[in-house]
XYZ file of N, CA, C and O in Angstrom:
320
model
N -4.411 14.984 -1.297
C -5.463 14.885 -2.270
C -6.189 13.564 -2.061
O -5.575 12.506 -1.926
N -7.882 13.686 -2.032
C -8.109 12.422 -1.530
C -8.720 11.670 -3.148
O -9.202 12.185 -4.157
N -8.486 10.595 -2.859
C -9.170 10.043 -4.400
C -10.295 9.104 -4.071
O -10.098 8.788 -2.898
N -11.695 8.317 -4.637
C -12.367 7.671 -4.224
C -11.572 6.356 -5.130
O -10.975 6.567 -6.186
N -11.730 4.671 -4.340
C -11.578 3.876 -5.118
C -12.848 2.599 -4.712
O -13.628 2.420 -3.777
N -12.521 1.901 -5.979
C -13.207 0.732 -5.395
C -13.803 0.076 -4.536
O -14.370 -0.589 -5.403
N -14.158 -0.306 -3.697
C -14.490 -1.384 -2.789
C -13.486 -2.513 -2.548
O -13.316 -3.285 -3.491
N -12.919 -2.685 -1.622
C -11.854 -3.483 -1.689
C -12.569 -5.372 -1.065
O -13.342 -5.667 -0.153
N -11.923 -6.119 -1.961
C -12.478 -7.353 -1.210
C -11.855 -7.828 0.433
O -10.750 -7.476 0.845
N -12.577 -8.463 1.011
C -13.055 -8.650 2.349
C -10.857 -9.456 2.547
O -10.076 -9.954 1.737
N -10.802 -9.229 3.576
C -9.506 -9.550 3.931
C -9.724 -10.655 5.436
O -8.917 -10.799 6.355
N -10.760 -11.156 5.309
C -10.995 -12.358 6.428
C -10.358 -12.944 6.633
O -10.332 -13.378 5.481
N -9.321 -13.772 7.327
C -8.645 -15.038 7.826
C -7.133 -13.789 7.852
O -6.234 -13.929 8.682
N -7.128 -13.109 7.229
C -5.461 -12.395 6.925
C -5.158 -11.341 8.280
O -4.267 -10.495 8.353
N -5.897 -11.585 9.018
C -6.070 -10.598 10.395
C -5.812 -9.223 10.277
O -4.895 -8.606 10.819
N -6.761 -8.748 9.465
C -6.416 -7.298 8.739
C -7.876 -6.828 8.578
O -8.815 -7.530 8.203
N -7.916 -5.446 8.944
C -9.688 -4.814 9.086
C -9.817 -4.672 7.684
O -8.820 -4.470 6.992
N -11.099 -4.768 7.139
C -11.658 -3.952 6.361
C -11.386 -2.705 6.438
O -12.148 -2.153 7.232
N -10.391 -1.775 5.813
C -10.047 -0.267 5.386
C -11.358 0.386 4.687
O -11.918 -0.036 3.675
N -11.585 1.106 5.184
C -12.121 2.302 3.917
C -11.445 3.201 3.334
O -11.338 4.138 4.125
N -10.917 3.430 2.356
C -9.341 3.565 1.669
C -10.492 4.599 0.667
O -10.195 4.464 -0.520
N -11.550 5.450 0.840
C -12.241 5.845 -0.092
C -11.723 7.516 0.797
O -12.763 8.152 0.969
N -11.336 7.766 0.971
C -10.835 9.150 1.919
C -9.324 9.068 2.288
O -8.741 9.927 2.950
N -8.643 7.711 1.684
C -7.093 7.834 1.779
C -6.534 8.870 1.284
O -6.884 9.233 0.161
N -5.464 9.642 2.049
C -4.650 10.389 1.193
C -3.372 9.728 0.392
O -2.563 9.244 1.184
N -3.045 9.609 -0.817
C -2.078 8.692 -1.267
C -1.090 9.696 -1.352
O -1.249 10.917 -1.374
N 0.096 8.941 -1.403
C 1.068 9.734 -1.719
C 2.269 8.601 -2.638
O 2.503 7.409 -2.435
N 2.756 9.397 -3.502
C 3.521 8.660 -4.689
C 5.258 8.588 -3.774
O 5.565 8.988 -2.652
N 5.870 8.082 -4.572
C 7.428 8.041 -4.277
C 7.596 9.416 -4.326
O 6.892 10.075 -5.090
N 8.734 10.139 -3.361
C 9.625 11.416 -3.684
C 10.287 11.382 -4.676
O 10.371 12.509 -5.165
N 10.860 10.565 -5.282
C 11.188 10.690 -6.109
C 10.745 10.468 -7.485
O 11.559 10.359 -8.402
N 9.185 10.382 -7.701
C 8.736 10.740 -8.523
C 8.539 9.176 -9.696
O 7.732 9.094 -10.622
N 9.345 8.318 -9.349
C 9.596 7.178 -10.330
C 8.240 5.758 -9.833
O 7.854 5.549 -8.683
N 7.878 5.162 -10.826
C 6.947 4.385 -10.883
C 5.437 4.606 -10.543
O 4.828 5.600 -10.939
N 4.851 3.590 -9.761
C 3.119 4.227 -9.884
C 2.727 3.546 -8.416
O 1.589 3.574 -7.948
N 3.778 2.983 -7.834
C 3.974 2.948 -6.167
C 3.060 3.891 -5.331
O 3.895 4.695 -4.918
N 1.822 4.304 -4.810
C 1.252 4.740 -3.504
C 0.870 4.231 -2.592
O 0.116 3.276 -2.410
N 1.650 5.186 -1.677
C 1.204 4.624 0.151
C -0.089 5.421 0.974
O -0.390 6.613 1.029
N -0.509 4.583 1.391
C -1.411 5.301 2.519
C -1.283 5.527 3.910
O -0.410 4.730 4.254
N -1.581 6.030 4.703
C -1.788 5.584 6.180
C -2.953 6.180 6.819
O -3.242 7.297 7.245
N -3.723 4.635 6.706
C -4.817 4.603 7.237
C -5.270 3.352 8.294
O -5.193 2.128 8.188
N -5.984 4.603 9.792
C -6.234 3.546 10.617
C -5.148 3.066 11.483
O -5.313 2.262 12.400
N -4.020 3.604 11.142
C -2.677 2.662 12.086
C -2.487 1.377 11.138
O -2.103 0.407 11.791
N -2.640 1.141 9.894
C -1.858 0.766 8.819
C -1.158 1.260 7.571
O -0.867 2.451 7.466
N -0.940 0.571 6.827
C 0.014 1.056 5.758
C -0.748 0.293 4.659
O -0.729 -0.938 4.702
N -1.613 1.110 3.395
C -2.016 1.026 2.083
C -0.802 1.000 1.297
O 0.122 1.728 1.662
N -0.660 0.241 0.233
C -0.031 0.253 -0.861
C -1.025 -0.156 -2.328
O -1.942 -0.973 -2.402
N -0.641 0.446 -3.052
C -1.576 0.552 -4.042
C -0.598 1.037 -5.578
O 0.338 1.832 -5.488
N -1.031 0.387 -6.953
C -0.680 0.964 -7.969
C -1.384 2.431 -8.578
O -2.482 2.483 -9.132
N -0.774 3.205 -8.414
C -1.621 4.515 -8.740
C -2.059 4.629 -10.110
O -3.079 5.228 -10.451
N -0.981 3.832 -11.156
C -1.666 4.101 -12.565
C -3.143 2.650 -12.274
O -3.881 2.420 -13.232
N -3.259 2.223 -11.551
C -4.786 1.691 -11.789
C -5.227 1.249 -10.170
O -5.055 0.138 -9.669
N -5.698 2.170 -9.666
C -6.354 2.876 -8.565
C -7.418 1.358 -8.317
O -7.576 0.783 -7.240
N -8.069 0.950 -9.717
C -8.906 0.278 -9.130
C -8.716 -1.516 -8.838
O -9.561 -2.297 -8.401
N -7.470 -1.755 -9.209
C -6.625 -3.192 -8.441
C -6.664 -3.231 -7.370
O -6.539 -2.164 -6.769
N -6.895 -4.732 -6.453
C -6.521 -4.844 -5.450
C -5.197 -3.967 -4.193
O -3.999 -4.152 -4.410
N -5.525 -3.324 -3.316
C -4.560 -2.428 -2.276
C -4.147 -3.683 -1.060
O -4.967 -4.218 -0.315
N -2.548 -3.987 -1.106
C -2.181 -4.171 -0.133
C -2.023 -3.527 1.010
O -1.690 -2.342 1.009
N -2.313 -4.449 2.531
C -3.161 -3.917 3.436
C -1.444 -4.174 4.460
O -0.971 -5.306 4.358
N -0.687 -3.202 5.304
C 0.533 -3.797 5.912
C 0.150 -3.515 7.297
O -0.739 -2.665 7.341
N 0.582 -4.013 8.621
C 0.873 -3.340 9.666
C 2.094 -3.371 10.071
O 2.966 -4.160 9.708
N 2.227 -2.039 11.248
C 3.723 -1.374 11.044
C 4.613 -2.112 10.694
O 5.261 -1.859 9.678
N 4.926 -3.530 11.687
C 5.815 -4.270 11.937
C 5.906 -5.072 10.351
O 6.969 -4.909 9.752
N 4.984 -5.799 9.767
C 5.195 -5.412 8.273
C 5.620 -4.654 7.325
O 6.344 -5.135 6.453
N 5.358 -3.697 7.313
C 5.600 -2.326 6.735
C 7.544 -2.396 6.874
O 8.320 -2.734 5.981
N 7.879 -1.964 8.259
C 9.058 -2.071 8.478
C 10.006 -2.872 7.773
O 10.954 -2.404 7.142
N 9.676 -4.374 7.913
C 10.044 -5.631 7.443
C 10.318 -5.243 5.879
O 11.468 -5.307 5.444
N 9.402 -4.904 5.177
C 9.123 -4.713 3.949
C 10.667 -3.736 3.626
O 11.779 -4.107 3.249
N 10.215 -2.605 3.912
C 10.764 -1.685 3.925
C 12.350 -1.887 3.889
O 13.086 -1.692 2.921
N 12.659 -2.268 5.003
C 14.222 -2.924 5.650
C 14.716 -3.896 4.131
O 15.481 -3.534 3.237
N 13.840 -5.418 4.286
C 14.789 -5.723 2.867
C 14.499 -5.209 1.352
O 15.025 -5.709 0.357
N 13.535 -4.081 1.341
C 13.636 -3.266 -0.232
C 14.850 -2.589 -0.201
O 15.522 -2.506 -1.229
N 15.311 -1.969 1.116
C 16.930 -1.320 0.917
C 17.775 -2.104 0.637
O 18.722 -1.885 -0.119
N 17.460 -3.443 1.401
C 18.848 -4.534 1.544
C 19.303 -4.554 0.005
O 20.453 -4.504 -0.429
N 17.783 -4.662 -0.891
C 17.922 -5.225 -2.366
C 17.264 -6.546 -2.156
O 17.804 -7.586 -2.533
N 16.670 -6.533 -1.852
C 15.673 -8.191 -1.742
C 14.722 -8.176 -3.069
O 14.402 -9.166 -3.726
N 14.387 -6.975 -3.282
C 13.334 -7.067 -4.525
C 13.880 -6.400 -5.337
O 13.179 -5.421 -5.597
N 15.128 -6.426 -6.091
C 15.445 -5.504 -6.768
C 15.863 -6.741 -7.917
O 16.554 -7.752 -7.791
N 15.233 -6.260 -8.895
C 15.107 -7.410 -10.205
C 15.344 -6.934 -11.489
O 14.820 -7.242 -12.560
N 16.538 -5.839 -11.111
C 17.297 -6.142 -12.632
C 18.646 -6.657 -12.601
O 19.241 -6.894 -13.653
């Protein structure tokens, strides 16, 4: 399902393209919990809050993404 959003601000110096994230397909967690969506667009990785579409979208590449990914299992961000 594609959704239109915002205009995203310019990501200059962060060595990351300008996305057009207005034809992303998002997709929520499988399991259904929080407001977490990913994209993949371009040969990156969108992340975005789905209950407000129109906040700033973090912009990852793979090797990021991965990184990310790897210590959310470890429990690196797990804050209760």
């Amino acid at each position: 399902m594609a959704e239109t959003t915002m205009e995203q601000p310019s990501l200059a110096g962060w060595n990351k393209p300008d996305l057009d994230l207005t034809g992303a397909e998002w997709r929520s967690s499988s399991r259904g919990r929080g407001d977490v969506q990913i994209a993949f667009v371009e040969g990156f990785i969108a992340m975005r809050n789905g209950g407000r579409p129109e906040c700033p979208t973090l912009i990852f590449t793979p090797a990021e993404w991965g990184a990310f990914m790897s210590d959310a299992r470890e429990g690196e961000f797990d804050l209760t």
